[in-house]
mmCIF file of C-alpha atoms in Angstrom:
data_model
loop_
_atom_site.group_PDB
_atom_site.id
_atom_site.type_symbol
_atom_site.label_atom_id
_atom_site.label_comp_id
_atom_site.label_asym_id
_atom_site.label_seq_id
_atom_site.Cartn_x
_atom_site.Cartn_y
_atom_site.Cartn_z
ATOM 1 C CA MET H 1 -24.715 42.259 -6.820
ATOM 2 C CA THR H 2 -27.050 43.174 -9.655
ATOM 3 C CA GLY H 3 -29.845 45.523 -9.204
ATOM 4 C CA PRO H 4 -32.778 47.031 -11.349
ATOM 5 C CA ALA H 5 -30.381 49.311 -13.292
ATOM 6 C CA THR H 6 -27.934 46.482 -14.078
ATOM 7 C CA ASP H 7 -30.810 44.087 -14.866
ATOM 8 C CA ALA H 8 -32.289 46.687 -17.344
ATOM 9 C CA SER H 9 -28.944 47.106 -19.022
ATOM 10 C CA LEU H 10 -28.213 43.403 -19.454
ATOM 11 C CA MET H 11 -31.786 42.788 -20.736
ATOM 12 C CA ALA H 12 -31.321 45.634 -23.258
ATOM 13 C CA ALA H 13 -28.151 43.653 -24.482
ATOM 14 C CA ALA H 14 -30.241 40.405 -24.651
ATOM 15 C CA LEU H 15 -32.849 42.204 -26.644
ATOM 16 C CA SER H 16 -30.335 43.508 -29.020
ATOM 17 C CA ILE H 17 -28.696 40.153 -29.762
ATOM 18 C CA GLY H 18 -32.078 38.626 -30.155
ATOM 19 C CA ARG H 19 -32.701 40.864 -33.127
ATOM 20 C CA ARG H 20 -29.758 39.340 -35.045
ATOM 21 C CA GLU H 21 -31.818 36.767 -36.903
ATOM 22 C CA ARG H 22 -35.128 38.615 -36.877
ATOM 23 C CA GLY H 23 -36.970 37.836 -40.043
ATOM 24 C CA HIS H 24 -35.349 34.475 -40.457
ATOM 25 C CA THR H 25 -36.504 32.475 -37.408
ATOM 26 C CA TRP H 26 -40.130 32.064 -38.293
ATOM 27 C CA PRO H 27 -42.325 30.327 -37.077
ATOM 28 C CA ASN H 28 -40.276 30.782 -33.941
ATOM 29 C CA PRO H 29 -39.724 34.128 -32.149
ATOM 30 C CA ALA H 30 -36.255 35.734 -32.435
ATOM 31 C CA VAL H 31 -35.128 35.418 -28.695
ATOM 32 C CA GLY H 32 -31.967 36.685 -27.104
ATOM 33 C CA ALA H 33 -30.380 35.237 -23.907
ATOM 34 C CA LEU H 34 -27.291 35.989 -21.672
ATOM 35 C CA VAL H 35 -25.711 34.008 -18.922
ATOM 36 C CA VAL H 36 -24.244 36.304 -16.413
ATOM 37 C CA ARG H 37 -22.287 35.868 -13.148
ATOM 38 C CA ASP H 38 -21.631 38.500 -10.497
ATOM 39 C CA GLY H 39 -17.972 39.004 -9.644
ATOM 40 C CA PRO H 40 -15.714 41.323 -7.822
ATOM 41 C CA GLY H 41 -15.517 43.586 -10.822
ATOM 42 C CA GLY H 42 -19.218 43.462 -11.480
ATOM 43 C CA PRO H 43 -21.454 41.247 -13.666
ATOM 44 C CA ARG H 44 -19.540 39.141 -16.302
ATOM 45 C CA VAL H 45 -21.297 37.718 -19.414
ATOM 46 C CA LEU H 46 -20.353 34.056 -19.777
ATOM 47 C CA GLY H 47 -22.584 33.087 -22.592
ATOM 48 C CA ARG H 48 -24.636 34.699 -25.343
ATOM 49 C CA GLY H 49 -27.281 33.104 -27.549
ATOM 50 C CA TRP H 50 -29.973 33.935 -30.021
ATOM 51 C CA THR H 51 -32.508 31.993 -31.972
ATOM 52 C CA ALA H 52 -30.778 30.596 -35.046
ATOM 53 C CA MET H 53 -31.892 31.050 -38.637
ATOM 54 C CA GLY H 54 -34.676 28.692 -39.237
ATOM 55 C CA GLY H 55 -35.819 28.823 -35.569
ATOM 56 C CA ARG H 56 -33.416 26.261 -34.067
ATOM 57 C CA PRO H 57 -31.438 26.008 -31.885
ATOM 58 C CA HIS H 58 -33.108 28.248 -29.478
ATOM 59 C CA ALA H 59 -31.289 31.118 -27.680
ATOM 60 C CA GLU H 60 -31.153 29.602 -24.148
ATOM 61 C CA PRO H 61 -29.342 26.327 -24.850
ATOM 62 C CA GLN H 62 -26.798 28.191 -26.967
ATOM 63 C CA ALA H 63 -26.017 30.689 -24.258
ATOM 64 C CA LEU H 64 -25.814 27.954 -21.618
ATOM 65 C CA ALA H 65 -23.485 25.860 -23.810
ATOM 66 C CA GLN H 66 -21.124 28.803 -24.219
ATOM 67 C CA ALA H 67 -21.134 29.448 -20.473
ATOM 68 C CA GLY H 68 -20.451 25.729 -19.566
ATOM 69 C CA GLU H 69 -19.888 25.111 -15.953
ATOM 70 C CA GLY H 70 -19.916 28.755 -15.340
ATOM 71 C CA ALA H 71 -23.704 28.636 -15.691
ATOM 72 C CA ARG H 72 -24.088 26.967 -12.328
ATOM 73 C CA GLY H 73 -25.348 29.536 -9.911
ATOM 74 C CA ALA H 74 -25.444 32.183 -12.543
ATOM 75 C CA THR H 75 -28.317 34.364 -13.898
ATOM 76 C CA LEU H 76 -29.964 33.919 -17.220
ATOM 77 C CA TYR H 77 -31.473 36.863 -18.989
ATOM 78 C CA VAL H 78 -33.961 35.928 -21.583
ATOM 79 C CA THR H 79 -36.278 38.147 -23.644
ATOM 80 C CA LEU H 80 -39.239 35.688 -23.756
ATOM 81 C CA GLU H 81 -40.517 32.951 -21.392
ATOM 82 C CA PRO H 82 -38.432 29.782 -21.947
ATOM 83 C CA CYS H 83 -40.388 27.067 -23.661
ATOM 84 C CA SER H 84 -41.655 24.141 -21.658
ATOM 85 C CA HIS H 85 -42.937 21.808 -24.408
ATOM 86 C CA HIS H 86 -41.341 19.238 -26.680
ATOM 87 C CA GLY H 87 -41.232 20.623 -30.248
ATOM 88 C CA GLY H 88 -38.342 20.226 -32.673
ATOM 89 C CA THR H 89 -35.996 20.482 -29.689
ATOM 90 C CA PRO H 90 -36.345 19.556 -25.962
ATOM 91 C CA PRO H 91 -37.822 22.143 -23.608
ATOM 92 C CA CYS H 92 -35.471 25.029 -22.736
ATOM 93 C CA VAL H 93 -36.593 24.811 -19.223
ATOM 94 C CA ASP H 94 -34.922 21.406 -18.967
ATOM 95 C CA ALA H 95 -31.602 22.830 -20.223
ATOM 96 C CA ILE H 96 -31.928 25.633 -17.727
ATOM 97 C CA ARG H 97 -32.455 23.321 -14.715
ATOM 98 C CA ALA H 98 -29.701 21.028 -15.865
ATOM 99 C CA ALA H 99 -27.210 23.765 -16.238
ATOM 100 C CA GLY H 100 -27.762 24.890 -12.552
ATOM 101 C CA ILE H 101 -28.941 28.399 -13.240
ATOM 102 C CA ALA H 102 -29.923 30.123 -9.963
ATOM 103 C CA ARG H 103 -31.970 33.004 -11.313
ATOM 104 C CA VAL H 104 -33.891 33.775 -14.420
ATOM 105 C CA VAL H 105 -34.811 37.362 -15.473
ATOM 106 C CA ALA H 106 -37.311 37.270 -18.341
ATOM 107 C CA ALA H 107 -38.826 40.258 -20.213
ATOM 108 C CA VAL H 108 -42.323 38.925 -20.935
ATOM 109 C CA GLN H 109 -44.469 35.755 -20.636
ATOM 110 C CA ASP H 110 -45.047 33.713 -23.845
ATOM 111 C CA PRO H 111 -48.718 33.806 -24.702
ATOM 112 C CA ASP H 112 -48.345 30.502 -26.641
ATOM 113 C CA PHE H 113 -50.866 28.228 -25.003
ATOM 114 C CA ARG H 114 -48.124 25.459 -24.797
ATOM 115 C CA VAL H 115 -46.093 27.724 -22.539
ATOM 116 C CA ALA H 116 -48.142 30.647 -21.122
ATOM 117 C CA GLY H 117 -46.640 30.726 -17.726
ATOM 118 C CA ARG H 118 -45.894 27.010 -17.469
ATOM 119 C CA GLY H 119 -42.204 27.598 -18.195
ATOM 120 C CA PHE H 120 -41.946 30.019 -15.168
ATOM 121 C CA SER H 121 -43.775 27.601 -12.931
ATOM 122 C CA ILE H 122 -41.475 24.655 -13.818
ATOM 123 C CA LEU H 123 -38.394 26.859 -13.030
ATOM 124 C CA ARG H 124 -39.775 28.052 -9.788
ATOM 125 C CA GLU H 125 -40.743 24.606 -8.659
ATOM 126 C CA ALA H 126 -37.028 23.667 -9.363
ATOM 127 C CA GLY H 127 -35.978 26.373 -6.808
ATOM 128 C CA ILE H 128 -34.903 28.834 -9.497
ATOM 129 C CA ALA H 129 -35.686 32.434 -8.657
ATOM 130 C CA VAL H 130 -37.758 33.941 -11.561
ATOM 131 C CA GLU H 131 -38.339 37.631 -12.178
ATOM 132 C CA VAL H 132 -40.536 38.849 -15.041
ATOM 133 C CA GLY H 133 -40.995 42.311 -16.491
ATOM 134 C CA THR H 134 -37.553 43.749 -16.969
ATOM 135 C CA GLY H 135 -37.394 45.271 -20.513
ATOM 136 C CA ALA H 136 -40.977 44.425 -21.177
ATOM 137 C CA ALA H 137 -41.944 47.404 -23.156
ATOM 138 C CA GLN H 138 -39.256 46.719 -25.864
ATOM 139 C CA ALA H 139 -39.716 43.028 -25.678
ATOM 140 C CA LEU H 140 -43.405 43.504 -26.629
ATOM 141 C CA ILE H 141 -42.328 45.466 -29.618
ATOM 142 C CA ASP H 142 -39.524 42.920 -30.622
ATOM 143 C CA HIS H 143 -41.938 39.859 -30.198
ATOM 144 C CA ALA H 144 -45.004 41.604 -31.595
ATOM 145 C CA GLY H 145 -45.026 39.149 -34.587
ATOM 146 C CA HIS H 146 -44.937 36.020 -32.436
ATOM 147 C CA ILE H 147 -47.410 37.505 -30.011
ATOM 148 C CA ARG H 148 -49.963 38.475 -32.675
ATOM 149 C CA ARG H 149 -49.616 35.176 -34.429
ATOM 150 C CA VAL H 150 -50.472 33.158 -31.326
ATOM 151 C CA THR H 151 -53.121 35.386 -29.850
ATOM 152 C CA GLU H 152 -54.845 36.766 -33.078
ATOM 153 C CA GLY H 153 -54.020 34.088 -35.632
ATOM 154 C CA ARG H 154 -52.380 36.536 -38.073
ATOM 155 C CA PRO H 155 -48.850 37.979 -38.686
ATOM 156 C CA HIS H 156 -47.875 41.493 -37.413
ATOM 157 C CA ILE H 157 -48.305 43.904 -40.331
ATOM 158 C CA MET H 158 -45.932 46.824 -40.938
ATOM 159 C CA LEU H 159 -46.992 49.168 -43.772
ATOM 160 C CA LYS H 160 -44.121 50.941 -45.432
ATOM 161 C CA MET H 161 -44.988 54.135 -47.348
ATOM 162 C CA ALA H 162 -42.811 56.693 -49.212
ATOM 163 C CA VAL H 163 -44.727 59.874 -49.911
ATOM 164 C CA SER H 164 -44.083 63.411 -51.196
ATOM 165 C CA ALA H 165 -44.771 66.560 -49.280
ATOM 166 C CA ASP H 166 -48.264 66.726 -50.850
ATOM 167 C CA GLY H 167 -49.037 63.195 -49.923
ATOM 168 C CA LYS H 168 -48.436 61.492 -53.320
ATOM 169 C CA VAL H 169 -46.801 58.212 -54.105
ATOM 170 C CA GLY H 170 -46.606 58.230 -58.014
ATOM 171 C CA LEU H 171 -47.138 60.377 -61.064
ATOM 172 C CA ALA H 172 -50.421 60.583 -62.900
ATOM 173 C CA GLY H 173 -51.347 57.385 -64.673
ATOM 174 C CA ARG H 174 -49.616 55.330 -61.997
ATOM 175 C CA ARG H 175 -46.250 56.209 -63.424
ATOM 176 C CA PRO H 176 -43.537 55.453 -60.823
ATOM 177 C CA VAL H 177 -41.201 58.097 -59.611
ATOM 178 C CA ALA H 178 -38.236 58.115 -57.120
ATOM 179 C CA ILE H 179 -39.458 59.959 -54.119
ATOM 180 C CA THR H 180 -37.003 59.422 -51.304
ATOM 181 C CA GLY H 181 -33.221 59.498 -51.320
ATOM 182 C CA SER H 182 -30.499 56.831 -51.205
ATOM 183 C CA ALA H 183 -30.445 56.733 -47.349
ATOM 184 C CA VAL H 184 -34.130 55.850 -47.179
ATOM 185 C CA ARG H 185 -33.641 53.236 -49.972
ATOM 186 C CA ASP H 186 -30.936 51.611 -47.852
ATOM 187 C CA ARG H 187 -33.142 51.598 -44.847
ATOM 188 C CA VAL H 188 -36.049 50.017 -46.772
ATOM 189 C CA HIS H 189 -33.659 47.208 -47.876
ATOM 190 C CA MET H 190 -32.732 46.668 -44.180
ATOM 191 C CA LEU H 191 -36.382 46.538 -43.273
ATOM 192 C CA ARG H 192 -36.967 43.806 -45.931
ATOM 193 C CA ALA H 193 -34.080 41.844 -44.437
ATOM 194 C CA THR H 194 -35.660 41.867 -40.927
ATOM 195 C CA HIS H 195 -39.162 40.749 -41.908
ATOM 196 C CA ASP H 196 -40.338 37.267 -42.678
ATOM 197 C CA ALA H 197 -41.998 38.384 -45.866
ATOM 198 C CA VAL H 198 -42.755 41.387 -48.140
ATOM 199 C CA LEU H 199 -46.146 41.654 -49.482
ATOM 200 C CA THR H 200 -47.418 43.494 -52.504
ATOM 201 C CA GLY H 201 -50.374 43.592 -54.918
ATOM 202 C CA ILE H 202 -50.576 42.528 -58.562
ATOM 203 C CA GLY H 203 -51.169 46.148 -59.581
ATOM 204 C CA THR H 204 -47.768 47.160 -58.193
ATOM 205 C CA VAL H 205 -46.124 44.125 -59.981
ATOM 206 C CA LEU H 206 -47.622 45.094 -63.359
ATOM 207 C CA ALA H 207 -46.887 48.744 -62.970
ATOM 208 C CA ASP H 208 -43.387 48.649 -61.355
ATOM 209 C CA ASP H 209 -42.041 45.104 -61.870
ATOM 210 C CA PRO H 210 -40.279 45.112 -58.473
ATOM 211 C CA LEU H 211 -37.839 42.575 -57.044
ATOM 212 C CA LEU H 212 -38.590 43.181 -53.376
ATOM 213 C CA THR H 213 -35.217 41.740 -52.385
ATOM 214 C CA CYS H 214 -32.560 42.965 -49.973
ATOM 215 C CA ARG H 215 -29.824 44.365 -52.184
ATOM 216 C CA LEU H 216 -27.489 45.785 -49.544
ATOM 217 C CA PRO H 217 -23.855 44.755 -50.046
ATOM 218 C CA GLY H 218 -23.198 41.285 -48.539
ATOM 219 C CA MET H 219 -26.841 40.787 -47.410
ATOM 220 C CA GLN H 220 -28.504 39.445 -50.567
ATOM 221 C CA ASP H 221 -28.967 36.164 -48.671
ATOM 222 C CA ARG H 222 -31.131 38.068 -46.203
ATOM 223 C CA SER H 223 -33.867 38.611 -48.758
ATOM 224 C CA PRO H 224 -37.358 37.758 -47.387
ATOM 225 C CA LEU H 225 -40.179 35.623 -48.822
ATOM 226 C CA ARG H 226 -42.119 37.660 -51.434
ATOM 227 C CA ILE H 227 -45.910 37.514 -51.471
ATOM 228 C CA VAL H 228 -48.287 38.808 -54.162
ATOM 229 C CA LEU H 229 -51.988 39.329 -53.656
ATOM 230 C CA ASP H 230 -53.152 38.263 -57.144
ATOM 231 C CA ALA H 231 -56.852 37.407 -57.172
ATOM 232 C CA ASP H 232 -57.031 36.334 -60.863
ATOM 233 C CA LEU H 233 -53.511 34.935 -61.245
ATOM 234 C CA ARG H 234 -52.289 37.610 -63.649
ATOM 235 C CA LEU H 235 -48.583 37.507 -62.567
ATOM 236 C CA PRO H 236 -46.435 37.351 -65.664
ATOM 237 C CA PRO H 237 -43.951 34.465 -65.725
ATOM 238 C CA THR H 238 -41.375 36.962 -67.139
ATOM 239 C CA SER H 239 -41.706 39.376 -64.144
ATOM 240 C CA ALA H 240 -38.662 40.219 -62.009
ATOM 241 C CA LEU H 241 -40.265 38.311 -59.080
ATOM 242 C CA ALA H 242 -40.779 35.120 -61.113
ATOM 243 C CA ARG H 243 -37.256 35.387 -62.608
ATOM 244 C CA SER H 244 -35.583 35.788 -59.123
ATOM 245 C CA LEU H 245 -36.758 32.592 -57.376
ATOM 246 C CA SER H 246 -32.994 31.584 -56.830
ATOM 247 C CA VAL H 247 -32.627 34.596 -54.607
ATOM 248 C CA ALA H 248 -35.928 34.416 -52.613
ATOM 249 C CA SER H 249 -39.139 32.353 -52.746
ATOM 250 C CA LEU H 250 -42.410 33.637 -54.047
ATOM 251 C CA TRP H 251 -46.006 32.845 -52.885
ATOM 252 C CA ILE H 252 -49.119 34.040 -54.601
ATOM 253 C CA VAL H 253 -52.368 34.476 -52.880
ATOM 254 C CA ALA H 254 -55.282 34.076 -55.298
ATOM 255 C CA ALA H 255 -59.014 33.765 -55.266
ATOM 256 C CA GLU H 256 -60.664 30.419 -54.814
ATOM 257 C CA ASP H 257 -62.254 30.859 -58.322
ATOM 258 C CA ALA H 258 -59.145 31.923 -60.072
ATOM 259 C CA PRO H 259 -58.330 29.920 -63.183
ATOM 260 C CA GLY H 260 -56.406 26.695 -62.881
ATOM 261 C CA ALA H 261 -54.105 26.927 -65.831
ATOM 262 C CA PRO H 262 -51.900 29.836 -64.591
ATOM 263 C CA GLU H 263 -51.490 28.071 -61.244
ATOM 264 C CA ALA H 264 -50.200 24.968 -62.968
ATOM 265 C CA MET H 265 -47.716 27.080 -64.989
ATOM 266 C CA LEU H 266 -46.569 29.139 -61.995
ATOM 267 C CA GLY H 267 -46.216 25.994 -59.912
ATOM 268 C CA ALA H 268 -44.045 24.377 -62.387
ATOM 269 C CA MET H 269 -41.787 27.313 -62.089
ATOM 270 C CA GLY H 270 -41.567 26.785 -58.293
ATOM 271 C CA ILE H 271 -44.007 29.467 -57.268
ATOM 272 C CA GLU H 272 -46.547 28.398 -54.642
ATOM 273 C CA VAL H 273 -50.136 29.451 -55.103
ATOM 274 C CA MET H 274 -52.600 29.463 -52.324
ATOM 275 C CA ARG H 275 -56.286 30.424 -52.487
ATOM 276 C CA VAL H 276 -58.677 32.455 -50.144
ATOM 277 C CA ARG H 277 -62.192 33.770 -50.503
ATOM 278 C CA ARG H 278 -62.994 36.617 -52.795
ATOM 279 C CA ARG H 279 -64.705 39.705 -51.437
ATOM 280 C CA PRO H 280 -67.964 40.904 -53.048
ATOM 281 C CA ASP H 281 -65.979 43.761 -54.709
ATOM 282 C CA GLY H 282 -63.745 41.205 -56.398
ATOM 283 C CA GLY H 283 -60.721 41.634 -54.131
ATOM 284 C CA LEU H 284 -59.243 39.068 -51.835
ATOM 285 C CA ASP H 285 -60.514 38.571 -48.218
ATOM 286 C CA LEU H 286 -57.491 39.992 -46.341
ATOM 287 C CA ASN H 287 -58.413 38.396 -42.970
ATOM 288 C CA ASP H 288 -58.478 34.927 -44.660
ATOM 289 C CA ALA H 289 -55.178 35.680 -46.337
ATOM 290 C CA LEU H 290 -53.395 36.681 -43.233
ATOM 291 C CA LYS H 291 -54.833 33.705 -41.288
ATOM 292 C CA LEU H 292 -53.446 31.500 -43.951
ATOM 293 C CA LEU H 293 -50.093 33.052 -43.884
ATOM 294 C CA ALA H 294 -49.934 32.719 -40.016
ATOM 295 C CA LEU H 295 -50.929 29.012 -40.385
ATOM 296 C CA ARG H 296 -47.850 28.666 -42.662
ATOM 297 C CA GLY H 297 -45.647 30.230 -39.926
ATOM 298 C CA LEU H 298 -45.255 33.888 -40.787
ATOM 299 C CA THR H 299 -45.040 36.310 -37.956
ATOM 300 C CA ARG H 300 -43.856 39.595 -39.446
ATOM 301 C CA VAL H 301 -44.979 40.889 -42.837
ATOM 302 C CA MET H 302 -43.964 44.139 -44.417
ATOM 303 C CA VAL H 303 -46.538 45.521 -46.929
ATOM 304 C CA GLU H 304 -44.935 47.384 -49.788
ATOM 305 C CA ALA H 305 -47.910 48.026 -52.090
ATOM 306 C CA GLY H 306 -49.896 50.611 -54.002
ATOM 307 C CA PRO H 307 -52.589 52.975 -52.607
ATOM 308 C CA ARG H 308 -55.460 50.498 -52.975
ATOM 309 C CA ILE H 309 -53.896 47.619 -51.093
ATOM 310 C CA ALA H 310 -52.464 50.070 -48.391
ATOM 311 C CA ALA H 311 -55.959 51.554 -47.850
ATOM 312 C CA SER H 312 -57.621 48.089 -47.856
ATOM 313 C CA PHE H 313 -55.286 46.929 -44.994
ATOM 314 C CA LEU H 314 -55.836 50.173 -43.077
ATOM 315 C CA GLY H 315 -59.607 50.120 -43.553
ATOM 316 C CA ALA H 316 -59.800 46.447 -42.357
ATOM 317 C CA GLY H 317 -57.871 47.345 -39.143
ATOM 318 C CA LEU H 318 -55.077 45.118 -40.076
ATOM 319 C CA VAL H 319 -52.091 47.623 -39.907
ATOM 320 C CA ASP H 320 -50.131 47.364 -36.786
ATOM 321 C CA GLU H 321 -47.281 49.737 -37.615
ATOM 322 C CA VAL H 322 -46.413 52.250 -40.314
ATOM 323 C CA LYS H 323 -43.019 53.404 -41.404
ATOM 324 C CA LEU H 324 -43.892 56.646 -43.276
ATOM 325 C CA PHE H 325 -41.066 58.144 -45.120
ATOM 326 C CA GLU H 326 -41.766 61.729 -46.224
ATOM 327 C CA ALA H 327 -39.734 63.554 -48.965
ATOM 328 C CA PRO H 328 -39.596 67.371 -49.382
ATOM 329 C CA LEU H 329 -40.642 67.343 -53.044
ATOM 330 C CA SER H 330 -44.165 67.882 -54.410
ATOM 331 C CA LEU H 331 -45.627 65.946 -57.231
ATOM 332 C CA GLY H 332 -48.684 68.046 -58.002
ATOM 333 C CA PRO H 333 -52.495 67.623 -57.751
ATOM 334 C CA ASP H 334 -52.732 65.179 -60.531
ATOM 335 C CA ALA H 335 -50.283 62.730 -58.966
ATOM 336 C CA LEU H 336 -51.290 59.409 -57.262
ATOM 337 C CA ASP H 337 -52.695 59.754 -53.707
ATOM 338 C CA ALA H 338 -50.977 57.669 -51.176
ATOM 339 C CA LEU H 339 -54.122 55.960 -49.866
ATOM 340 C CA GLY H 340 -56.765 54.900 -52.362
ATOM 341 C CA GLY H 341 -60.037 56.681 -51.473
ATOM 342 C CA LEU H 342 -58.686 57.987 -48.139
ATOM 343 C CA PRO H 343 -56.668 61.072 -47.113
ATOM 344 C CA LEU H 344 -53.187 60.484 -45.802
ATOM 345 C CA SER H 345 -54.419 61.927 -42.472
ATOM 346 C CA ALA H 346 -56.534 58.729 -42.137
ATOM 347 C CA LEU H 347 -53.383 57.076 -40.675
ATOM 348 C CA ASN H 348 -54.030 59.270 -37.530
ATOM 349 C CA ASP H 349 -57.428 57.508 -36.997
ATOM 350 C CA TYR H 350 -55.747 54.193 -36.501
ATOM 351 C CA LEU H 351 -52.197 54.854 -35.315
ATOM 352 C CA CYS H 352 -50.084 57.320 -33.337
ATOM 353 C CA VAL H 353 -46.586 58.613 -33.917
ATOM 354 C CA VAL H 354 -44.101 56.957 -31.526
ATOM 355 C CA GLU H 355 -40.762 58.022 -33.066
ATOM 356 C CA GLU H 356 -39.392 60.358 -35.681
ATOM 357 C CA LYS H 357 -35.995 60.300 -37.490
ATOM 358 C CA ARG H 358 -34.309 61.978 -40.370
ATOM 359 C CA TYR H 359 -32.523 60.375 -43.378
ATOM 360 C CA GLY H 360 -30.860 63.121 -45.145
ATOM 361 C CA ALA H 361 -33.450 65.380 -46.517
ATOM 362 C CA ASP H 362 -36.236 62.775 -45.853
ATOM 363 C CA HIS H 363 -38.262 62.360 -42.655
ATOM 364 C CA LEU H 364 -39.400 59.170 -41.129
ATOM 365 C CA ARG H 365 -42.508 58.869 -38.843
ATOM 366 C CA ILE H 366 -42.885 55.489 -37.026
ATOM 367 C CA MET H 367 -46.520 54.987 -36.145
ATOM 368 C CA ARG H 368 -48.127 52.082 -34.146
ATOM 369 C CA ARG H 369 -51.681 51.162 -33.438
ATOM 370 C CA LEU H 370 -53.696 53.221 -30.982
#
């Protein structure tokens, strides 16, 4: 029979497969599910499922369909509470009951008000044993985007930074420079592939003309939505972002009082423009921008921007996670500071280091909110 250690191992497997389409299931969470039956030789996995690209079908019905009649009397491991409401698909709790599942092991409750414990109650009322909490710590990390969207009304924000040993991100005069090595660049492309969107500022676009796509071999179709904070609609129609719409979509967040002519031109190209309030200092209201992105379904946004945007997100308390890649080279006192108007150590006022890794000569610190 299964015990706590076996449950933990199987939930870890469910969490792992749930990450397969992360970044491509929004507005739905990327859930993983396993159907498992005890046997003489130990637990046997009969069905595996994960939320499909675009958010449907959900993980549970896919795992149940794969298990077939073997699901009757079996255990379902699922990384998030099964849905109990009618949306684009019937409730997953109905499929679980119909399949004859005897026991459900779930990592965490879904805070979505349409579910929020109701799924577990329906299953228990049907005579199904329900256990909640196995693998919860990792599930809260994996589902942070969904949880933050439904509880705070904004996406989970991950700030990616690549800095020199002396805390710089560019040469004097905002001239770009390669700071980290190829291993880090590959890792950054993978991070893009696992986020709903990558966000940058118009300053970075004008200075660096980035693509912000995933260019790992065989993964070009995993490129995220690109978003530019562009208060005055200065994005050049000849920019790399505008010329790569066939690879990935592009949204621009502009100020309410930005001119209309550029919006019409960009809209004709297939670029979507949305507007939010302007701050007294002339920048965009970041809280309004993130609320708008959440309403559009985004759950996980990676910020790859210059020092001013990075400092603005940090100062507004909107950074939930940082991937800080540090290279051994120094760029000198006249080079561009990593955070506009703030020392790099300001990260420690908002976040704490939870993990460290090496990528060749470069060092990664993963930081999360205190």
